[in-house]
Each structure stands twice: as structure tokens, then as C-alpha cells.
Tab-separated table of C-alpha atoms in Angstrom:
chain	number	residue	atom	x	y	z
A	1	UNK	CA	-23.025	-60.356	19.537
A	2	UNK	CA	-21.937	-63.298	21.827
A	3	UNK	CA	-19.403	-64.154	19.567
A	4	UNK	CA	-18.220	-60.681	19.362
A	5	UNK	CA	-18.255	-60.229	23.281
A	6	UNK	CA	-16.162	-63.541	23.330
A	7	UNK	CA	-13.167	-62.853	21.339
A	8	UNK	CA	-13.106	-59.210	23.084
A	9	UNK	CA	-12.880	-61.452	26.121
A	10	UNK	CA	-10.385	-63.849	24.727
A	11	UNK	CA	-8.099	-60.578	23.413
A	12	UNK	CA	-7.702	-58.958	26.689
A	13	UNK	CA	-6.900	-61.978	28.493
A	14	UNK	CA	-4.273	-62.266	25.896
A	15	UNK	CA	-3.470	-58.821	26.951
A	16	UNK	CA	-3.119	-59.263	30.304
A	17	UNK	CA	-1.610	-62.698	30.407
A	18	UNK	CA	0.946	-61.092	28.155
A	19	UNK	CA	1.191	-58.252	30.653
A	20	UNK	CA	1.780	-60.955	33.265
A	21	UNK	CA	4.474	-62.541	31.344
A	22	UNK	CA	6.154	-59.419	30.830
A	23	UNK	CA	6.560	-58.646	34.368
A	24	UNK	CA	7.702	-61.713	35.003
A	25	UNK	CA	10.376	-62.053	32.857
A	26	UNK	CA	11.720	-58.692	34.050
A	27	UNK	CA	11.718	-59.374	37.502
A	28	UNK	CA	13.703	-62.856	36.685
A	29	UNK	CA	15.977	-59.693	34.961
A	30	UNK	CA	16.943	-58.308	37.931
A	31	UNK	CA	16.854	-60.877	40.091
A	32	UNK	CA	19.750	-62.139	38.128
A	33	UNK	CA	21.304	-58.341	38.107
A	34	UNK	CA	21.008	-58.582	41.679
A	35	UNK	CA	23.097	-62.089	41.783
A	36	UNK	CA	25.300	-61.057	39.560
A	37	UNK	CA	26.109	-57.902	42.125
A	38	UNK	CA	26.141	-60.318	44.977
A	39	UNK	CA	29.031	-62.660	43.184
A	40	UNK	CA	30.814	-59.075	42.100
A	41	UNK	CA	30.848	-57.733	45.569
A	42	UNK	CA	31.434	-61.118	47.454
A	43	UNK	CA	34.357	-62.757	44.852
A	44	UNK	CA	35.897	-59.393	43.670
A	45	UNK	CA	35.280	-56.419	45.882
A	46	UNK	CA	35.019	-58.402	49.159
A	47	UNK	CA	32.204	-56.635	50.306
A	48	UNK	CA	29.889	-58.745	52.315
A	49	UNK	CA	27.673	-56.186	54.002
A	50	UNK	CA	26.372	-55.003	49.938
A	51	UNK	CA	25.827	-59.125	49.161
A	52	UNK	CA	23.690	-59.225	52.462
A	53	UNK	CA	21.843	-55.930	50.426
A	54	UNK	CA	21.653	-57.416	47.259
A	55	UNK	CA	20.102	-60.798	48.840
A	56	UNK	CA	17.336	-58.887	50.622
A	57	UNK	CA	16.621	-57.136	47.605
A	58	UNK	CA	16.943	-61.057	45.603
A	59	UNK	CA	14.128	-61.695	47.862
A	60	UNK	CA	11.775	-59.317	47.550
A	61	UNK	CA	11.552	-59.265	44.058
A	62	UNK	CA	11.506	-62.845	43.813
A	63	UNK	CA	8.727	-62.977	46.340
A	64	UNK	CA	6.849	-60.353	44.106
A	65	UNK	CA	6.221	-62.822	41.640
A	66	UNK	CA	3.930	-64.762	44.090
A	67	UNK	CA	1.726	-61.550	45.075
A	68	UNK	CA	-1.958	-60.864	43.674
A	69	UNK	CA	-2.144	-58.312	40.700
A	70	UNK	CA	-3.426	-55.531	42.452
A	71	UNK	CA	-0.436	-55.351	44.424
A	72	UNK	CA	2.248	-56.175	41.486
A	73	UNK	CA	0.842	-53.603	39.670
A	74	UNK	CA	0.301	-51.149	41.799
A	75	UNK	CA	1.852	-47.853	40.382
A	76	UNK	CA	2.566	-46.059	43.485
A	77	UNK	CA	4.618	-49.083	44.850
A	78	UNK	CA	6.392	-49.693	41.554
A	79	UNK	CA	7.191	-46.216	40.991
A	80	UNK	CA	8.586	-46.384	44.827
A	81	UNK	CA	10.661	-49.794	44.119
A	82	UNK	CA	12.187	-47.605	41.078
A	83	UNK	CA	13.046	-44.614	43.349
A	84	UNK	CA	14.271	-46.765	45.841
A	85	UNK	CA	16.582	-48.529	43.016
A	86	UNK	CA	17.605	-45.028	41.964
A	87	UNK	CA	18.547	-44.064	45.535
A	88	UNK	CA	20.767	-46.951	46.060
A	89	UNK	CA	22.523	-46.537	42.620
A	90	UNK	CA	23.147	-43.155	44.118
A	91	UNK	CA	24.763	-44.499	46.769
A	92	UNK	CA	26.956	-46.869	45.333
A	93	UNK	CA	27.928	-44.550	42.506
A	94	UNK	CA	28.776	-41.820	45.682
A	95	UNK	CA	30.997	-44.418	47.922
A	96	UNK	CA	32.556	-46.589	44.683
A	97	UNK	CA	33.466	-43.553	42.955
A	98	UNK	CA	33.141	-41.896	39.662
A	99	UNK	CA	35.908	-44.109	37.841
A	100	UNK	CA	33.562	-47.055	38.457
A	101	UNK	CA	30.870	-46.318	36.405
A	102	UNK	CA	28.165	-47.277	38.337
A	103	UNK	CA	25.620	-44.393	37.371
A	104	UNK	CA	25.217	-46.894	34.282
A	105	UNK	CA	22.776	-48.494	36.172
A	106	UNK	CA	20.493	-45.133	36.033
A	107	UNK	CA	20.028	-46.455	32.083
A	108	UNK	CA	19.024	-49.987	32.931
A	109	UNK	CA	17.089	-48.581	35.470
A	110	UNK	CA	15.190	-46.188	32.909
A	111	UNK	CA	15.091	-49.361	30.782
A	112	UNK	CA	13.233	-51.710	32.831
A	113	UNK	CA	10.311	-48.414	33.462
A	114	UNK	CA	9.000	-49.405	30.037
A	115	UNK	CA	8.121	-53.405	30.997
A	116	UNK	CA	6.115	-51.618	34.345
A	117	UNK	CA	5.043	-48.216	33.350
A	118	UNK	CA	2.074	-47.169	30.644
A	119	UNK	CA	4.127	-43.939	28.554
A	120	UNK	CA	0.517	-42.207	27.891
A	121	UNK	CA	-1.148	-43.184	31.346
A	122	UNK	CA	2.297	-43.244	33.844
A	123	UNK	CA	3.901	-39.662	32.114
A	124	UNK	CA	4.115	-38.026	35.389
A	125	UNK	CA	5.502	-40.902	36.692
A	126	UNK	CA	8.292	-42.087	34.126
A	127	UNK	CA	9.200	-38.214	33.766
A	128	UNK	CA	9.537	-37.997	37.674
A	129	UNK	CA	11.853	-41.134	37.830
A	130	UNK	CA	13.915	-40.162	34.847
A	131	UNK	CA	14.470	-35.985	36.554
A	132	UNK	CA	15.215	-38.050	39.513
A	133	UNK	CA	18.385	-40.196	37.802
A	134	UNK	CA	19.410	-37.048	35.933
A	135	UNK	CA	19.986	-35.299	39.049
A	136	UNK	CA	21.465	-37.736	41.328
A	137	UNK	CA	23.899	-38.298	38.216
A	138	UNK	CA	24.628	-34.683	38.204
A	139	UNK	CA	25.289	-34.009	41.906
A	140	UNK	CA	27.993	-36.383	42.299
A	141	UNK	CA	29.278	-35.199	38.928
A	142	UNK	CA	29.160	-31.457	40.450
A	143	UNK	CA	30.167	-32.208	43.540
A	144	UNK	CA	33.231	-34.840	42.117
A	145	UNK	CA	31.828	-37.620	44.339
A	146	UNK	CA	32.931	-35.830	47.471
A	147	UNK	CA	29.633	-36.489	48.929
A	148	UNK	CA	30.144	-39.048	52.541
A	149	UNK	CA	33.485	-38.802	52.160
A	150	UNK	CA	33.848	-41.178	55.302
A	151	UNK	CA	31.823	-43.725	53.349
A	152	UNK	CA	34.295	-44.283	50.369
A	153	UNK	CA	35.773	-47.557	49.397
A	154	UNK	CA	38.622	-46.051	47.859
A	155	UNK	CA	38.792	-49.074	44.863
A	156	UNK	CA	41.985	-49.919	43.473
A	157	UNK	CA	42.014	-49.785	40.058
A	158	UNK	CA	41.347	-53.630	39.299
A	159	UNK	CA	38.465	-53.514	41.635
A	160	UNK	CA	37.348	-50.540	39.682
A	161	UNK	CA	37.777	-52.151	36.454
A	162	UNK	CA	35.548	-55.172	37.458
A	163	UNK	CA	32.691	-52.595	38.386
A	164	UNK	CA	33.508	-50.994	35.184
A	165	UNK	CA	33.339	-54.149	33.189
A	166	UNK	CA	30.147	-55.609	35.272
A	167	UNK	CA	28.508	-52.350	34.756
A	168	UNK	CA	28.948	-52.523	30.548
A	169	UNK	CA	27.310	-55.816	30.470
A	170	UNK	CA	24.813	-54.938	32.490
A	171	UNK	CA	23.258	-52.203	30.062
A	172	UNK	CA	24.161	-54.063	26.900
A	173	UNK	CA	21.905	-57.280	28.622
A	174	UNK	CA	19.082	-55.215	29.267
A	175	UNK	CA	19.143	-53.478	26.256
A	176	UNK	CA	19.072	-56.724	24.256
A	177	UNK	CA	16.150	-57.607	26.455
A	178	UNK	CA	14.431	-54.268	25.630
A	179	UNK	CA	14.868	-54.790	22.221
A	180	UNK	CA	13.129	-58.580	22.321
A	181	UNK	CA	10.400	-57.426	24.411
A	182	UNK	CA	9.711	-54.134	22.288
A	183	UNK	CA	9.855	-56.248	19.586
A	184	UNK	CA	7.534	-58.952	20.593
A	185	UNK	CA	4.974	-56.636	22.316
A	186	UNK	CA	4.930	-54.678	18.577
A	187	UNK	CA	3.986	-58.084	16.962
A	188	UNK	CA	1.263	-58.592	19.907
A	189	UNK	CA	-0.031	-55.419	19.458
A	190	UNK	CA	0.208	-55.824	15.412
A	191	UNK	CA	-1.898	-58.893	15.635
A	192	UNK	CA	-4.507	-57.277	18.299
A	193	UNK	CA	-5.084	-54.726	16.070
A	194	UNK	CA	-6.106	-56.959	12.995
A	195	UNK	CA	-8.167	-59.373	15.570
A	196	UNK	CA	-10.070	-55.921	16.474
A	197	UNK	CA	-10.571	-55.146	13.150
A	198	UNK	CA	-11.492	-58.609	11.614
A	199	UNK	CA	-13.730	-58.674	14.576
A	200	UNK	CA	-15.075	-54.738	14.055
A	201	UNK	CA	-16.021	-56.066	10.356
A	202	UNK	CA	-17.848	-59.194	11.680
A	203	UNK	CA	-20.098	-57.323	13.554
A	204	UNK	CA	-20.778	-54.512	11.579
A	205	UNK	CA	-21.668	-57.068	8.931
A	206	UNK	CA	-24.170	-58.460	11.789
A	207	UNK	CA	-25.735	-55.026	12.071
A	208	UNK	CA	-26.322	-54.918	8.355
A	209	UNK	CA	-27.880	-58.348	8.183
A	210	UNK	CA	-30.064	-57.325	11.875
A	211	UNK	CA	-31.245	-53.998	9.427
A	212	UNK	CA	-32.341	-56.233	6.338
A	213	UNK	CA	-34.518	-58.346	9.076
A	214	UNK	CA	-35.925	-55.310	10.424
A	215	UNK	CA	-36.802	-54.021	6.735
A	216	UNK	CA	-38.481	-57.057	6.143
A	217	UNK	CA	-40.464	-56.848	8.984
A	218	UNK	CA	-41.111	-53.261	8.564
A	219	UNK	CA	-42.380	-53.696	5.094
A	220	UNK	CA	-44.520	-56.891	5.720
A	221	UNK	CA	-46.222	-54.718	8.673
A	222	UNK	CA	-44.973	-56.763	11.445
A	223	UNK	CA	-46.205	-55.479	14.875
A	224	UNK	CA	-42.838	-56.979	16.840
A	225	UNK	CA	-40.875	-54.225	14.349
A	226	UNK	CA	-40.545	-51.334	17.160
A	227	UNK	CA	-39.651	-53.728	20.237
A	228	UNK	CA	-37.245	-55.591	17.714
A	229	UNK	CA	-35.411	-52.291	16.561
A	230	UNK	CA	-35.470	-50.888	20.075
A	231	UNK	CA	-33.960	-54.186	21.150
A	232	UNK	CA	-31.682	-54.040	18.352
A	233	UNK	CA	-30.250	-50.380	18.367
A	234	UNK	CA	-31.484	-48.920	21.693
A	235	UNK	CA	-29.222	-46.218	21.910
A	236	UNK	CA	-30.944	-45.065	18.115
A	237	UNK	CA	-34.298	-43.895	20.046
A	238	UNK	CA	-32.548	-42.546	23.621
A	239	UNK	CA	-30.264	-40.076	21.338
A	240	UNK	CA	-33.423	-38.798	19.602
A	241	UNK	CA	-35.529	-38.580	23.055
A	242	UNK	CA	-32.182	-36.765	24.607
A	243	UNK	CA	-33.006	-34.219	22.261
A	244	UNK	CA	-36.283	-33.823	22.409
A	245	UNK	CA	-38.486	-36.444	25.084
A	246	UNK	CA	-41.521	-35.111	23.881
A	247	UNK	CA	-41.314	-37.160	20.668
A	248	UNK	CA	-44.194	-39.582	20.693
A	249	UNK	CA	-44.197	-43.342	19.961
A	250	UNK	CA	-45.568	-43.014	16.563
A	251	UNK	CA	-42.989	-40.379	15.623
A	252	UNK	CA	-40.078	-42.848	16.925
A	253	UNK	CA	-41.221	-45.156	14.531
A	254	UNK	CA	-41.219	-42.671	11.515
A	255	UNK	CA	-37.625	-41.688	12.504
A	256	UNK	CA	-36.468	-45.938	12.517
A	257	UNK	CA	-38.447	-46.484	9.276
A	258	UNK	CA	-36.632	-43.555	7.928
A	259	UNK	CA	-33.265	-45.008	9.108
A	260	UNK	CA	-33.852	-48.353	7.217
A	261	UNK	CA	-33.854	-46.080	4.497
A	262	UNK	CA	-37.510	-46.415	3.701
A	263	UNK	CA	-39.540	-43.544	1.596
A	264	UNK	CA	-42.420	-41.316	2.434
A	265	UNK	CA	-44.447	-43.555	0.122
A	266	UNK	CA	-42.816	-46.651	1.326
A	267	UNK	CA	-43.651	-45.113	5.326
A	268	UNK	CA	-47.194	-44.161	4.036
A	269	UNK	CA	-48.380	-47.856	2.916
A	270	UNK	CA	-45.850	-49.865	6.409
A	271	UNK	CA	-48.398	-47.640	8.338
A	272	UNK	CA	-51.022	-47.928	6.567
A	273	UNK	CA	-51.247	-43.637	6.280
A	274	UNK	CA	-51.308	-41.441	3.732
A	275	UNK	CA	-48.543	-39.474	2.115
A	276	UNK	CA	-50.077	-36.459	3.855
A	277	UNK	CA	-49.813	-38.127	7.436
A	278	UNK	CA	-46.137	-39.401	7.341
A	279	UNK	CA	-45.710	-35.763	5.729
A	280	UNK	CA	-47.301	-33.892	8.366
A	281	UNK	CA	-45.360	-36.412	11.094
A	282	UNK	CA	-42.248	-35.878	9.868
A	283	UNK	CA	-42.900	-32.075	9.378
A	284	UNK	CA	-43.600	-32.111	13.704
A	285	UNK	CA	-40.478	-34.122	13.672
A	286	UNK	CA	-38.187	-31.764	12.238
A	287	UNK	CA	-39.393	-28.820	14.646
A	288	UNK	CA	-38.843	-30.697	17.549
A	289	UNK	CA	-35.394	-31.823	16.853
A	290	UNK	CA	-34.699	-28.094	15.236
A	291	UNK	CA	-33.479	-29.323	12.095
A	292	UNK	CA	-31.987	-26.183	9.734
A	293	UNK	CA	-34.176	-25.363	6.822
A	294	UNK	CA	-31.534	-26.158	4.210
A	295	UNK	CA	-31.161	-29.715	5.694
A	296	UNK	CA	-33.477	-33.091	4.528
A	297	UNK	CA	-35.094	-34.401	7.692
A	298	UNK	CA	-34.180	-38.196	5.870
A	299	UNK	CA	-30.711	-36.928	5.644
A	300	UNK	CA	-30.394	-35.677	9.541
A	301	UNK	CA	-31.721	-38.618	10.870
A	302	UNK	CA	-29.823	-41.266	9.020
A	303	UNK	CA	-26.503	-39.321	9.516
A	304	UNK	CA	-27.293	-38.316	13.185
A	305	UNK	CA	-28.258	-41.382	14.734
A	306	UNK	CA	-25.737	-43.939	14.453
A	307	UNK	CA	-27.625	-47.791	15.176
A	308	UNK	CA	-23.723	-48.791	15.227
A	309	UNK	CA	-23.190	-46.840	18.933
């Protein structure tokens, strides 16, 4: 059982150091999306006051990588840092215009939500982010990017092109990176799976060589047998008492006997009874856990209460 509680250990640090190295890797992602919108706006567009933007923003992701856990992974300010991302591409997509492509950022945006968001825990989340790209995209598309009109940088087509062209390697680069990191978090998943298994087998194995010790000690009349199997499988006698706590001690002991898969004769003589007794005790039994007519009382309780829980 040590063993077993080890390599569960061992597997979710995996897990989580895997995690870590996940959200690493895409943060180093777009801190180099944000440099490569810094040397796009400084060397091409001649915009200074978005580098200053893009450097702030450089900077906090970049100091993200030094924070604990609990804040990194904090859903509520993720899921803000991807609004927030979201809003600006707004922006930028509003004042460079619709020729310049910039709403292609909305798909490395939705991208990137897979490396930070859980799809069966974070649904509300990732479906809240995704509405909210869809419909920034379709108000400038309905309104024909008239929105802050006084805002526009009125691109010339070159400058426009650049965008266009910075934009289109952009998404193909963080698809490819999608793609790897899918990819390698299937195979870590694969091989978890198989580890939980292999594992799974190991100690169900345990639990059938723990049963053949208890036999034995059942049939050679050991007195440690009860506080052995109730050390064993405790949760065997607390689901039969949460039926029925008025079960006594010597009719717990019929019911584990009867789960080793001993018979009433084989019950009779570990007891040193007769067939009558353990007939009459398991008779008591079967009223006070109400079990149907047409079922075996050796049946119920071997299929009922699971030693594995």
C-alpha cells in the first residue's frame, strides 16, 4: 500500500510539473508575440506609444513566471488576462483597420485557452472568452470599423501588408505549438493511464494475496482474524453497519468469513458452532439487511460489499 501511495505521489507530481512546464512554455509564447509586436510597431509602423504597450505587457507576463502557483493559476485572473488580451485585439483591429487583419489574433488567442484552461472544469469560462472574440469580431465587421473614428491610423497599404503578413505567422506559430503540446500532453496522458493501470493491477493483486492471509487465519482459528480484516478492508464492516448498526460483532464476523468465500460448514467448524448456529446467524443476518427472498445471503454479501473500496 506504501508502494502504491508512492507512485500515485510520483504521477501527479509528474502531472503538475508537466502542468508547470506547460505554462511556461506558453508564456515564453507570447512573450515573444509581444516582441515581435514591439519590433513591428517600432521598425515598420512607427508607433512608439503601442511598443511602450507591448513592453508593459513583456513584463508582466515575464514576471508571471516568478509568482507562486496559486496565483499563476488562478482562473479568475487568467480568464481576466484573456479578456483583457481580447479587449486590446479589439482595439487594434478597430484603429488599424479591417484590411489589416488583426482580428487573427482572436484565434491565437482561443489557442493559447487550451495550455491555461481545463475544457470539462473551465466550460463556462472558455465558452465566455470565445462569445466574447466572436462578438468583438462581429461589431467592427457590422459596424465597418467605423468605431473611434478619431483614433484611426489610416495605414498605407505597405504598413497594412506588414500587419497582414505579421498577423499570418503569428497563427501558423501557435498553431504548430498547439499541435506539439497536444501532442505531447496525449503521450503524457497515454503513459499515465498505463502507470494507473499497471499500478491498479499491483494492488488489486495485494488485496488478493491480504484475502489468502486472512483465509488462513480464519481457517486455523486465529483470534487476530477480525482486527486483521477490519484493519485490512474497513470500509467492508462500516457499509454493512450503515445499513443496519444493530448487527452484532459475532454477525460481522459471519458476513467476513462469508466474503473469503468460506461455507456454512467451513463457518460452523472456524467458530467452533454448529451448522444450525451459523444457520440461524445468518438467517438474523439476512432480515436485518432486508435481503429479497429470491436472493442467496452468500451471494448479497460477496457482491455488495466490495473489500476493494
Amino acid at each position: 500500500m506504501l508502494n502504491g501511495s508512492l507512485s500515485y505521489a510520483n504521477m501527479d507530481k509528474e502531472v503538475e510539473d508537466e502542468k508547470n512546464f506547460l505554462f511556461n512554455i506558453y508564456t515564453f509564447v507570447l512573450i515573444i508575440i509581444f516582441i515581435s509586436n514591439c519590433i513591428l510597431n517600432y521598425f515598420f509602423l512607427k508607433d512608439y506609444m503601442y511598443v511602450i504597450v507591448f513592453l508593459i505587457l513583456i513584463f508582466i507576463m515575464f514576471l508571471t513566471l516568478f509568482l507562486p502557483n496559486s496565483i499563476r493559476f488562478n482562473k479568475i485572473l487568467v480568464f481576466l488576462t484573456f479578456y483583457i488580451l481580447g479587449l486590446l485585439t479589439f482595439y487594434c483591429d478597430i484603429i488599424a483597420g479591417k484590411d489589416a487583419m488583426n482580428y487573427l489574433s482572436y484565434i491565437s488567442l482561443t489557442t493559447a485557452m487550451s495550455f491555461f484552461f481545463n475544457y470539462r472544469k473551465d466550460k463556462i469560462a472558455i465558452i465566455t472568452l470565445i462569445v466574447s472574440f466572436i462578438v468583438f469580431f462581429l461589431i467592427n465587421y457590422y459596424t465597418n470599423y467605423s468605431l473611434l473614428p478619431n483614433l484611426h491610423q489610416n495605414l498605407s497599404f505597405t504598413e497594412q501588408h506588414y500587419i497582414r503578413f505579421y498577423k499570418t505567422l503569428e497563427v501558423v506559430f501557435c498553431t504548430l505549438v498547439a499541435v506539439y503540446f497536444i501532442h505531447r500532453k496525449e503521450k503524457i496522458i497515454i503513459r499515465y493511464i498505463v502507470e494507473t493501470e499497471g499500478l491498479n493491477k499491483r494492488l488489486k493483486e495485494n488485496k488478493q494475496i491480504l484475502s489468502r492471509d486472512l483465509y488462513d487465519m480464519a481457517v486455523n482459528n486465529n483470534p487476530l482474524f477480525i482486527s486483521s480484516f477490519s484493519s485490512s478492508f474497513p470500509n467492508f464492516f462500516n457499509s454493512i453497519l450503515k445499513i443496519n448498526p444493530q448487527i452484532i460483532a459475532p454477525e460481522l464476523e459471519i458476513c467476513a468469513l462469508i466474503k473469503l468465500g468460506l461455507r456454512t460448514k467451513e463457518i460452523a467448524q472456524v467458530t467452533k458452532s454448529t451448522v444450525r448456529s451459523v444457520e440461524n446467524k445468518k438467517y438474523r443476518i439476512r432480515k436485518k439487511l432486508n435481503i429479497p427472498s429470491d436472493v442467496d445471503t452468500n451471494l448479497f454479501i460477496i457482491n455488495t460489499f466490495n473489500i476493494d473500496d
